[in-house]
Coordinates of C-alpha atoms and ligand atoms in Angstrom, one line a residue:
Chain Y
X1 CA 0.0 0.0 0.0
X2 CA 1.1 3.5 -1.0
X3 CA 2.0 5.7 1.9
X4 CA -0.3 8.9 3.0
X5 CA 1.1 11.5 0.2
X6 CA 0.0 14.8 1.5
X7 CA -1.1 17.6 -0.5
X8 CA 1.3 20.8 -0.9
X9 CA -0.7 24.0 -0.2
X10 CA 0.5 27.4 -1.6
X11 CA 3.1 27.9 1.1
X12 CA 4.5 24.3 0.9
X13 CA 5.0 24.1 -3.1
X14 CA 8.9 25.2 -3.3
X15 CA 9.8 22.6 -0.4
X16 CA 8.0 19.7 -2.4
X17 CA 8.9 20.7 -5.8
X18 CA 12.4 21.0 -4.9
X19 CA 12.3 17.3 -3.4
X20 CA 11.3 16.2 -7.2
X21 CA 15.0 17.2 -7.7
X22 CA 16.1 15.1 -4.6
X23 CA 16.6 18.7 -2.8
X24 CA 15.9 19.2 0.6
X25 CA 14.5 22.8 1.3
X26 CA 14.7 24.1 5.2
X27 CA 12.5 27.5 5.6
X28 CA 14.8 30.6 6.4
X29 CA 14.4 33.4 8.5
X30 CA 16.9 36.1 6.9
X31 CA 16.4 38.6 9.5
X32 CA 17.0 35.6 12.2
X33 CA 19.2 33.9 10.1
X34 CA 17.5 30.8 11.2
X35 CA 15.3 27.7 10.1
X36 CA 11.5 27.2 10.3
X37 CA 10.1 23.5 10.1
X38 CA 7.6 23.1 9.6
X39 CA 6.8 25.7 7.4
X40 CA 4.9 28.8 8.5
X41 CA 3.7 32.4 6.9
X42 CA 6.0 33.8 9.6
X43 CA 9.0 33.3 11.6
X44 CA 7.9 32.0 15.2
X45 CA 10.9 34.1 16.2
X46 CA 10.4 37.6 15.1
X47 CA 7.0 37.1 13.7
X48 CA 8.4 38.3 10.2
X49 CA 6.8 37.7 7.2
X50 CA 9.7 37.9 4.9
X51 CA 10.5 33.8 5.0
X52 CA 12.9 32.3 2.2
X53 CA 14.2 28.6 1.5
X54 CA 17.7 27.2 2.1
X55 CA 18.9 24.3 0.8
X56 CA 20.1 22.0 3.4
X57 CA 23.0 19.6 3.9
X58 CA 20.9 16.8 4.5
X59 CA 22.9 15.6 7.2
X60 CA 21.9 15.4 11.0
X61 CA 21.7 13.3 14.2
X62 CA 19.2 11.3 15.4
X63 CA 17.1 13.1 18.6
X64 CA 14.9 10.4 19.3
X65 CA 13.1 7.4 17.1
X66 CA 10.5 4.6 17.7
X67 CA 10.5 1.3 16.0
X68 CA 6.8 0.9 15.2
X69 CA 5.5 -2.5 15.2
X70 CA 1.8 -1.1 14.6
X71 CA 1.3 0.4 12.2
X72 CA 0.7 4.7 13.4
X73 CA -2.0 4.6 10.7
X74 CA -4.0 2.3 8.4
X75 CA -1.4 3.1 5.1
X76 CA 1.3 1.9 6.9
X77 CA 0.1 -1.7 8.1
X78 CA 2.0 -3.3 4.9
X79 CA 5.7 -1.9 6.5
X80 CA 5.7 -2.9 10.0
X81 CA 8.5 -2.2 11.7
X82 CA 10.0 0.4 10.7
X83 CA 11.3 3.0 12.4
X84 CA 9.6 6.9 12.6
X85 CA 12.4 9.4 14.2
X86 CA 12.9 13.0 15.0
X87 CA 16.0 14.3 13.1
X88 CA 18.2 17.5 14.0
X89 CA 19.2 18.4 10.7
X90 CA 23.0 20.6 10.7
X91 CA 21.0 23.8 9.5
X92 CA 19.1 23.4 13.6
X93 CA 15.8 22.7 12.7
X94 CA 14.1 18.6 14.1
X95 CA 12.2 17.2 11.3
X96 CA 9.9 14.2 11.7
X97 CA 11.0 11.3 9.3
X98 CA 11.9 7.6 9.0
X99 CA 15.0 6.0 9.7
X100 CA 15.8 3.5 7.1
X101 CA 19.0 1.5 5.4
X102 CA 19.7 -0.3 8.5
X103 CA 18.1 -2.7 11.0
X104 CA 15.8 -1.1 13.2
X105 CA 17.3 -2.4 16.2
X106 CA 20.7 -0.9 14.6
X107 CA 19.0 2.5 15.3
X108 CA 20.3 4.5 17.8
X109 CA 20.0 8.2 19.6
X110 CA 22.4 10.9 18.4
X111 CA 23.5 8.5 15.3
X112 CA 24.6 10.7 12.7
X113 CA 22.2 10.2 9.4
X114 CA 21.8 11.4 5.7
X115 CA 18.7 12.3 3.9
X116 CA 17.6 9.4 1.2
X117 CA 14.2 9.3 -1.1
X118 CA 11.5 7.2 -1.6
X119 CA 9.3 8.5 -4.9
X120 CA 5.3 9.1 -4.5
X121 CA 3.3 8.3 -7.2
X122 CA 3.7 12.2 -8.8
X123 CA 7.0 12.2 -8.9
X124 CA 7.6 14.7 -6.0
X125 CA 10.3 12.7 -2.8
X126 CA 9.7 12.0 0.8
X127 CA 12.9 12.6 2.2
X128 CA 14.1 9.7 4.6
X129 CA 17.2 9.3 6.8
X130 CA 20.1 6.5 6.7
X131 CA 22.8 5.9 8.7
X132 CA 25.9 8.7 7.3
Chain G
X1 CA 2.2 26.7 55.9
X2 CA -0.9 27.9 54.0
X3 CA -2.3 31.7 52.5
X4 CA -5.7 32.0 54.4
X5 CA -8.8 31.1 51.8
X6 CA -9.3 34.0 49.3
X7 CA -6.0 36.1 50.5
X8 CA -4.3 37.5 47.9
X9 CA -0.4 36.7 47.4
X10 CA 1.9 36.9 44.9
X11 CA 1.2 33.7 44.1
X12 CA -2.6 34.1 44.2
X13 CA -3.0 37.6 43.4
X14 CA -7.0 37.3 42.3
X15 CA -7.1 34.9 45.7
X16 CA -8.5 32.3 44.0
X17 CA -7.3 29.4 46.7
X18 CA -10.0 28.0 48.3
X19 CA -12.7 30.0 46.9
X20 CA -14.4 27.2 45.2
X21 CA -14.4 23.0 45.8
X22 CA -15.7 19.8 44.0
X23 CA -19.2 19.2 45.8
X24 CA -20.3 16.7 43.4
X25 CA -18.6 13.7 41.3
X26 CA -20.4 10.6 39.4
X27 CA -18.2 8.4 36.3
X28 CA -19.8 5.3 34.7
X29 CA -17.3 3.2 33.8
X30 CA -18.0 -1.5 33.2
X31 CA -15.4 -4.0 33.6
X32 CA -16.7 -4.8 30.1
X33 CA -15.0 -1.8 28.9
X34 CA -18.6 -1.0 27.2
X35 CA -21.7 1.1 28.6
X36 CA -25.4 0.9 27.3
X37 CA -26.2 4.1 27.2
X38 CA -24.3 6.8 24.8
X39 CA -24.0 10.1 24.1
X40 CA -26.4 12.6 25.5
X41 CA -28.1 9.4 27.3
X42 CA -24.9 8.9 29.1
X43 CA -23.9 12.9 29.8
X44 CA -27.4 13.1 31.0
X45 CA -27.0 10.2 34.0
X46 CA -23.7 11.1 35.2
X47 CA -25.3 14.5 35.9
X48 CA -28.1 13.2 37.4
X49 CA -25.9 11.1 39.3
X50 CA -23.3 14.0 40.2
X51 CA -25.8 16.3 41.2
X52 CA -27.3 13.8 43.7
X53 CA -24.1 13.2 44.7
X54 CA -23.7 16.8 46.1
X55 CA -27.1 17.4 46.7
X56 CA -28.2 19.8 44.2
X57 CA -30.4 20.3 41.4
X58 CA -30.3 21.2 37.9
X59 CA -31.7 24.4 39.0
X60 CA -28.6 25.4 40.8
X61 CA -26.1 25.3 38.0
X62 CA -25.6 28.5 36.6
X63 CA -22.0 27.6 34.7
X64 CA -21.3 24.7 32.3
X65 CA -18.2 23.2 30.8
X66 CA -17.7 20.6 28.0
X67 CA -15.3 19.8 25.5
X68 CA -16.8 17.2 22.8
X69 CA -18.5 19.2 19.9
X70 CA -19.2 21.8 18.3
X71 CA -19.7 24.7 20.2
X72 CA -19.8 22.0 22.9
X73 CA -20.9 23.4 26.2
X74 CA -23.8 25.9 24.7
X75 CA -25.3 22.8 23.1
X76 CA -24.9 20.9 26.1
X77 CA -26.8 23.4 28.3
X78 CA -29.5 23.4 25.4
X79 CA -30.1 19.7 25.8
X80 CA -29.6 20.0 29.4
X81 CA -32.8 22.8 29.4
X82 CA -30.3 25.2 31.5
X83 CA -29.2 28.9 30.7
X84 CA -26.4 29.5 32.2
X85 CA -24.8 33.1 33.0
X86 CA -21.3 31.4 32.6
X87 CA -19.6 28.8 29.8
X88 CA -16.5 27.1 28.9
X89 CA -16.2 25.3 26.0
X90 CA -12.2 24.5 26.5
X91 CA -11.2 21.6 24.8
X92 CA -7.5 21.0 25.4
X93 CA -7.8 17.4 24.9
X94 CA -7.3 14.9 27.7
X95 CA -6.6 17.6 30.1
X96 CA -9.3 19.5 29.4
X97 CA -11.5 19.1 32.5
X98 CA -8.5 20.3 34.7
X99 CA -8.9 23.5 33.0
X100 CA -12.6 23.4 33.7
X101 CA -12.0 23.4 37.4
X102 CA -9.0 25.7 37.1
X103 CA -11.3 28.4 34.7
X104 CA -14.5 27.8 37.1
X105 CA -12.3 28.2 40.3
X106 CA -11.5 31.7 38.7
X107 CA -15.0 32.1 37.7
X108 CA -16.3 31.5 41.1
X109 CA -13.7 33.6 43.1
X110 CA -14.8 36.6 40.5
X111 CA -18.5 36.1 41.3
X112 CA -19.0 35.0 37.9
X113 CA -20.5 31.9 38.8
X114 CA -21.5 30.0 41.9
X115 CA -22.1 26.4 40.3
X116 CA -20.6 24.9 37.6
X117 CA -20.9 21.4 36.0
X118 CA -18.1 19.9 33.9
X119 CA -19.0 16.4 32.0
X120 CA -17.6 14.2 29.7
X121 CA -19.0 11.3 28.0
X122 CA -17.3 8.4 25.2
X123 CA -18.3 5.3 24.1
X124 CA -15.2 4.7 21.6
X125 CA -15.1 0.8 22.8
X126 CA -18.9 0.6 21.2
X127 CA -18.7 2.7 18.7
X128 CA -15.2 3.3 17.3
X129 CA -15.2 7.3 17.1
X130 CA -11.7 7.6 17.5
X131 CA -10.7 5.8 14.4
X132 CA -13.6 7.8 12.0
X133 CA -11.9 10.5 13.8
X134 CA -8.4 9.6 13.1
X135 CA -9.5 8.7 9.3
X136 CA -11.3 12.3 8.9
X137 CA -8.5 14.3 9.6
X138 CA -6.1 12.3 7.6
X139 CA -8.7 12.5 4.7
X140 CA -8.6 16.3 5.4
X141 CA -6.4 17.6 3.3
X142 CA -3.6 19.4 4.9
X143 CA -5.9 21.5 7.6
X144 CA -3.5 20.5 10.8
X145 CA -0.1 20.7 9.8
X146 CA 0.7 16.9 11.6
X147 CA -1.4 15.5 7.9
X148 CA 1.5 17.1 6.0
X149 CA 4.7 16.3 8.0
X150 CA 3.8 13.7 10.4
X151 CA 1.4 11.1 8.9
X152 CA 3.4 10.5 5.5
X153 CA 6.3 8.6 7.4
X154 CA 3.7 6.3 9.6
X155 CA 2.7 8.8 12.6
X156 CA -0.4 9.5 13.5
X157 CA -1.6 6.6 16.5
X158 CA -0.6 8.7 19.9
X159 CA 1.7 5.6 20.8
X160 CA 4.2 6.8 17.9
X161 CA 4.8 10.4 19.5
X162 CA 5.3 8.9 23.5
X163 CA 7.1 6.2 22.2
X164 CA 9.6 9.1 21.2
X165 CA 9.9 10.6 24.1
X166 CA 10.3 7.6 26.1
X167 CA 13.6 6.1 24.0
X168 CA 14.8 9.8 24.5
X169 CA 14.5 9.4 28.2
X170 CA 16.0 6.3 28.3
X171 CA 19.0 7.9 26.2
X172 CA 19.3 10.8 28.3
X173 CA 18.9 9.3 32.1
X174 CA 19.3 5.7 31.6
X175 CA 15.7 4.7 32.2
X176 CA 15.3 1.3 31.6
X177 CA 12.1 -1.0 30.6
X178 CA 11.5 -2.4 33.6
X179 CA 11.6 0.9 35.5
X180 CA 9.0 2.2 32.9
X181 CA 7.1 -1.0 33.5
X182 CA 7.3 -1.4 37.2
X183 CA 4.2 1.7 36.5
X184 CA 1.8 -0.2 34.8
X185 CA 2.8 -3.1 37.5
X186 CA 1.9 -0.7 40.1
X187 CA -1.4 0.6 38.4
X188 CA -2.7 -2.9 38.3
X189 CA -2.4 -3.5 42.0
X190 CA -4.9 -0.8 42.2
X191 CA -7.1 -1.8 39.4
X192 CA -7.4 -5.2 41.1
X193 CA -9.1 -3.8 44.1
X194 CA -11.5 -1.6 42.0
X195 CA -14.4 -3.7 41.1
X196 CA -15.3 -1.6 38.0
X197 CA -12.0 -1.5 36.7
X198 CA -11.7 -3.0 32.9
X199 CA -8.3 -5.1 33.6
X200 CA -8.1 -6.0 37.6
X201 CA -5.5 -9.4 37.3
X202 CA -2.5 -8.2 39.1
X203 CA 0.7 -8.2 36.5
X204 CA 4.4 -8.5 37.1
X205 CA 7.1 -6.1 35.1
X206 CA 7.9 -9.3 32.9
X207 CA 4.0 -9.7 31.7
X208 CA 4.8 -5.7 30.9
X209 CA 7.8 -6.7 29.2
X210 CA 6.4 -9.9 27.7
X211 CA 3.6 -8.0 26.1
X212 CA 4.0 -6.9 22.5
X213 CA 5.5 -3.8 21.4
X214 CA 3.1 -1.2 20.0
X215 CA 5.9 1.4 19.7
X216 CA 9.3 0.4 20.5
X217 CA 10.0 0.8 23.3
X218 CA 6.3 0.7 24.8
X219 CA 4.7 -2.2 25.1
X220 CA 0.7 -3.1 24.8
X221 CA 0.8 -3.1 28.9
X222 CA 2.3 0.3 29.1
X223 CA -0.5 1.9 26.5
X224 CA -4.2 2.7 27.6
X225 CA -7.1 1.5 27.5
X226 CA -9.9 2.3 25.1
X227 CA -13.0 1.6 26.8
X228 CA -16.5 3.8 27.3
X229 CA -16.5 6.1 29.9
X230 CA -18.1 9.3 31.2
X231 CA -17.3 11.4 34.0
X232 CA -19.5 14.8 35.9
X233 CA -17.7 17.0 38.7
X234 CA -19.7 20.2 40.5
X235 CA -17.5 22.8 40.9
X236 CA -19.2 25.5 43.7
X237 CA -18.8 28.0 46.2
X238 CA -17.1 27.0 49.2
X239 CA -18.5 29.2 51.2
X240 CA -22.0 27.9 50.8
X241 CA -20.4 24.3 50.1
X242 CA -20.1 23.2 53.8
X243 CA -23.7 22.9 54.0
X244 CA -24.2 20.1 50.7
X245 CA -24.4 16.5 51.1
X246 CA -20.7 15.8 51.1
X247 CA -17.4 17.2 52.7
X248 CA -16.3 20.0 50.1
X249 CA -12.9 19.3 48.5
X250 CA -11.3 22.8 48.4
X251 CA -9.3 23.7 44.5
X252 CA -6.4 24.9 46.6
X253 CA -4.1 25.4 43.5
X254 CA -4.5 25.5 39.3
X255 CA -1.9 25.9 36.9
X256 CA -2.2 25.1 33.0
X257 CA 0.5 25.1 30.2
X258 CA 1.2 23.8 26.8
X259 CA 4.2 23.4 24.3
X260 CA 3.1 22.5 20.9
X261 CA 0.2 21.2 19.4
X262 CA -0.4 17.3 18.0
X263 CA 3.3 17.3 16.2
X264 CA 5.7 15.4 18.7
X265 CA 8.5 17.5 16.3
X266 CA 7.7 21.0 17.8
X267 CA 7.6 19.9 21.8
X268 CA 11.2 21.4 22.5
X269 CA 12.5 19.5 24.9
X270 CA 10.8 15.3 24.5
X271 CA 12.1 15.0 28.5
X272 CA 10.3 17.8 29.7
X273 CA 6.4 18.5 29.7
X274 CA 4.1 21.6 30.3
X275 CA 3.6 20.1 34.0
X276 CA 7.0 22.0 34.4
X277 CA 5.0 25.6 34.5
X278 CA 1.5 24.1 35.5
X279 CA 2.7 21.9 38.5
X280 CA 5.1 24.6 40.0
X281 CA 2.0 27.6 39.9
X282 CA -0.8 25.2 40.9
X283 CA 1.4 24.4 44.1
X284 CA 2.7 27.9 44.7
X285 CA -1.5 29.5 45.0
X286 CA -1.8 26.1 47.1
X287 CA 1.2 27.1 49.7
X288 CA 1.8 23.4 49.4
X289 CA 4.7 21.5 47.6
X290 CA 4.8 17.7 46.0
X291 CA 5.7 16.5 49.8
X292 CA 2.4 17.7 50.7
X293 CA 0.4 15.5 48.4
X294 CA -1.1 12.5 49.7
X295 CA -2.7 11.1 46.8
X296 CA -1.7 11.6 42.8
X297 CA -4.4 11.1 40.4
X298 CA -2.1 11.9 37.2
X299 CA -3.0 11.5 33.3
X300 CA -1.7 8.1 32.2
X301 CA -2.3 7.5 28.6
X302 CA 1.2 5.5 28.4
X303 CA 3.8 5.0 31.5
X304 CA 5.9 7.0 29.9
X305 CA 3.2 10.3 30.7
X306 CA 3.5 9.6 34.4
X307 CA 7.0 9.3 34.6
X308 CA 7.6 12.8 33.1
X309 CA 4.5 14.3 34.7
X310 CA 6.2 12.8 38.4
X311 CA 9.6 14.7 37.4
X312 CA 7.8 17.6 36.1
X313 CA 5.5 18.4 39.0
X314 CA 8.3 17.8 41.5
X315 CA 7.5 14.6 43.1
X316 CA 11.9 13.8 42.2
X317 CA 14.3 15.2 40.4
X318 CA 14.5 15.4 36.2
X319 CA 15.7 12.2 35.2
X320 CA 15.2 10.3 38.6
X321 CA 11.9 9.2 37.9
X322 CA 13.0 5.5 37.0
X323 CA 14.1 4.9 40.3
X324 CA 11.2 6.7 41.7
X325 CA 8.8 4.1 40.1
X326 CA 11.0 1.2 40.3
X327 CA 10.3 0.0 43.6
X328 CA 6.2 0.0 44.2
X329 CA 6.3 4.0 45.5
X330 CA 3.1 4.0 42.7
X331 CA 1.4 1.3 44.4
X332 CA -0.8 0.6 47.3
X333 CA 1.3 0.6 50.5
X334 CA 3.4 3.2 48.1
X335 CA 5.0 6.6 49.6
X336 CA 3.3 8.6 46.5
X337 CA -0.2 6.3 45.8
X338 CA -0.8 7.1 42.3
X339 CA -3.8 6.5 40.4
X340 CA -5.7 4.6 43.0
X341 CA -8.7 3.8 40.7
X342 CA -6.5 1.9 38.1
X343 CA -5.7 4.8 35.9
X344 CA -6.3 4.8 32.2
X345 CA -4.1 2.0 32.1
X346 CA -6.4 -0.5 34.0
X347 CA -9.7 1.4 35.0
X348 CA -11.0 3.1 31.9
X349 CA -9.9 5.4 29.2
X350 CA -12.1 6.8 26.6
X351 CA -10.1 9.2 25.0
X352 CA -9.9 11.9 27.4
X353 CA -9.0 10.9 30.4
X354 CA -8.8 13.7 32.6
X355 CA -12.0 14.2 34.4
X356 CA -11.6 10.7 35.8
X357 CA -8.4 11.9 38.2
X358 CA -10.5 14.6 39.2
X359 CA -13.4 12.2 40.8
X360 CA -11.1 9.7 42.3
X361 CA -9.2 12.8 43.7
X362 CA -12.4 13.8 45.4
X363 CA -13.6 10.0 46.4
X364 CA -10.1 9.8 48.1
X365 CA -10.1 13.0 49.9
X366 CA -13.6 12.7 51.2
X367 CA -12.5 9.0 52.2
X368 CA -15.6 7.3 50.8
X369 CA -13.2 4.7 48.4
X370 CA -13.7 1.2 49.7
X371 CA -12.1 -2.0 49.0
X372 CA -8.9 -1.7 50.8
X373 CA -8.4 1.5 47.9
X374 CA -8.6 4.0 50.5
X375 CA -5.4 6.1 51.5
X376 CA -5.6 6.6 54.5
X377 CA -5.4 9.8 56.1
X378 CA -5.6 11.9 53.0
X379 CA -5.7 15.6 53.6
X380 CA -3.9 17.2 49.7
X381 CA -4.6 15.4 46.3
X382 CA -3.5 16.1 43.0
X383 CA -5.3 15.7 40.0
X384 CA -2.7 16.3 36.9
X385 CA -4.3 16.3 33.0
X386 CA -2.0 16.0 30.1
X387 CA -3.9 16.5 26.5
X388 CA -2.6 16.0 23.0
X389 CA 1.0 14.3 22.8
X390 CA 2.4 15.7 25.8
X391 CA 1.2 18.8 24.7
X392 CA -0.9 20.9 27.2
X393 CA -1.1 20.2 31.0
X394 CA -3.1 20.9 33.9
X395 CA -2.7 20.4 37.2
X396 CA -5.4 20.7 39.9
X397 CA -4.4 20.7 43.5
X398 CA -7.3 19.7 46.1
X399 CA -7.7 19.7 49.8
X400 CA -9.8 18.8 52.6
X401 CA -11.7 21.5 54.9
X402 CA -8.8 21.3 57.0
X403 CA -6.1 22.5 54.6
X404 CA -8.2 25.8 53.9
Ligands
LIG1 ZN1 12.9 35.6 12.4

């Protein structure tokens, strides 16, 4: 079964279109020189409006991750276990994701990771993580 | 030790403490896990039951609070045949009914209201609303932001985001499984002398740890229940209290916080909760601290809730609460009994679980619990909510007559 794809909404489009080009987009607050995720109309920061994409490394650490042996929602019986995490990327923002390209047991806090892809049916990427 | 009732202090300064107490409590709750009756049908008997309870009628409640539907109490009061002068539709999930007390504690120390009635009423076990639920807002379209960046990679079950934060403890402090499980363990011992408890076999850690993982590393022991369940507390004046059919159990102290919404990736810190701000203020308008309490009643949707919650409120330091739990403290016999009715873990939980601390709070501190359930002696609960995933807190702090 295919995964949940979710649908981009005005604000969202740049960060999934990039990920048709295997791109991984992090929101950017100029003024505080920092990243959003998820993405916003404003900087939870300074409340500006004026937000911007960066392109990130793709590289991070694991904060935390679960190895889910049922399945968090009905499109996701057909992969149990796998392993959902929360990723500090380099650029500071924690991202929700899966950990995949190991063993789930293998998984561990603060393990550094990489971003890889797995293609929805449109073409656009979910970005994953692997062990770096 | 304590402010005087209504004196204003830093830590009070609208002298809410002691203005208003619980004067009335009813829940309906089967061993079966299932009720008969169902929606309205089953808000409308724990009223009755709640107001008999405290010896009042319908005629005397001039406030209302509910948090299931649309526009939830107004509608509520409609059906009820009640206009009230005062109305709180909060819905924070499970802790939702702490804020009722904590908003109608305010409201009654303002003069805004002199009775209210909070209820709650599920039958998920009979019908299976929180799955339709679950389905709708995944067949949403993008309205909360967890459809978009959460459900793709498998979220979306409130196991998933606990789970989280429990490997994180356990990375952090060294927490280990059977230290998270020794909580469900205690829990039981409870359950088992609550005759309308849903589970009441007593369990060992290893039947915690034998049971299958539903989120690594929580197990099917260490996740609530779903079962039907409703719940109706009376929140009045104090002052006019003394003279109802029960002792009056005083709101001494009320704090409420929250972090982030249903994404797990915006909570800041996975180790610490909300109950950080809400435990420390609901104590300081209480002039009471954790080695007050005599009873916990605390929101347990998985073990891992009550192991931050007893950090977070004070009850041992951030990071000890493994070897806080380990050794029965939890229990009956326990230096810290904790969810003496079996918790949502063993009594009943049917979504929210929040107003159900609240009435076992109250059974305890008037001392009417039976069944070898009773703590003996108890002058100072605590009655701690914790809604959405780990998200927004309340803590309620009650007290006999004699506290005031
Ligand atoms: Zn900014």
């Amino acid at each position: 079964m295919a995964r949940f794809e979710p649908k981009a909404s005005p604000l969202t489009e740049p960060f999934w279109d990039a990920t048709r080009d295997k791109k991984l987009l992090v929101q950017w607050c100029p003024d505080c020189d920092a990243g959003v995720y998820w993405p916003r109309v404003h900087c939870p920061r300074c409340l500006g409006g004026d937000l911007g994409w960066k392109e990130a490394s793709g590289r991070g650490s694991v904060y935390s991750f679960s190895v889910m042996h049922v399945a968090g929602n009905p499109m996701m019986a057909d992969r149990v276990p796998y392993v959902i995490g929360l990723v500090d990327l380099d650029e500071g923002v924690r991202i929700a994701t899966n950990i995949v390209g190991c063993e789930p047991a293998a998984v561990r806090v603060a393990m550094a990771v990489a971003v890889t892809w797995e293609t929805m049916s449109d073409g656009r990427n979910l970005p994953l993580f692997e062990p770096a | 030790m304590s402010p005087a009732t209504g004196g204003r202090s830093e830590d009070d300064p609208a002298g809410v403490r002691g203005k208003a107490s619980i004067v009335g409590v009813a829940d309906a709750v089967s061993p079966t896990g299932k009720l008969d009756l169902h929606g309205r049908e089953l808000e409308v008997s724990v009223v009755r039951e709640a107001l008999g309870d405290a010896g009042l009628t319908l005629a005397d409640v001039d406030g209302v609070c509910c948090a299931t539907g649309m526009m939830a109490s107004v509608e509520l009061a409609e059906y009820l045949g009640i206009r009230p002068r005062w109305t709180d539709s909060t819905m924070t999930g499970g802790s939702s009914f702490e804020i009722h007390v904590e908003h109608a504690a305010c409201a009654i120390a303002a003069g805004q209201a002199d009775t209210v009635l909070i209820v709650y009423a599920a039958t998920p076990r009979s019908r299976g609303q929180d799955m339709a639920q679950m389905a709708s807002a995944m067949s949403g379209g993008g309205q909360m932001p967890m459809v978009e960046w959460d459900i793709p990679y498998g979220f979306g079950i409130p196991a998933a985001s606990y789970s989280l934060a429990a490997t994180r403890h356990m990375a952090e402090f060294g927490t280990t499984p059977e230290q998270l499980a020794a909580i469900s363990v205690s829990t039981r011992a409870w359950a088992s002398k609550n005759p309308q408890a849903r589970f009441q076999d007593p369990i060992s850690v290893d039947d915690v740890l034998a049971s299958p993982y539903v989120a690594e590393p929580l197990h099917k022991l260490e996740c609530c229940l779903v079962t039907d369940g409703a719940g109706a507390v009376i929140v009045s004046r104090t002052d006019r209290a003394r003279h109802l059919a029960k002792p009056p159990v005083a709101v001494l102290g009320v704090g409420t916080a929250h972090t982030h919404g249903m994404s797990i990736s915006q909570m800041p810190d996975l180790c610490t909760t909300a109950a950080a701000v809400s435990g420390p203020r609901a104590f300081a308008m209480a002039g009471l601290a954790p080695e007050d309490v005599d009873v916990l009643e605390t929101y347990d949707s998985f073990t891992i809730t009550v192991l931050l919650a007893l950090e977070d409120l004070g009850f041992c330091k951030k990071g000890d609460g493994g070897a806080f739990v380990a050794e029965g403290a939890l229990g009956p016999g326990g230096s810290l009994p904790t969810n003496t009715n079996g918790g949502g873990l063993s009594y009943t939980h049917p979504g929210m679980y929040g107003i159900f601390p609240l009435v076992e709070a109250t059974r305890q501190l008037r001392g009417e619990v039976g069944n070898g359930r009773q703590v003996g002696g108890a002058n100072v609960a605590v009655a701690h909510g914790c809604g959405g995933v780990l998200s927004a807190t309340s803590t309620v702090v009650l007290g006999r007559e004699e506290v005031l």
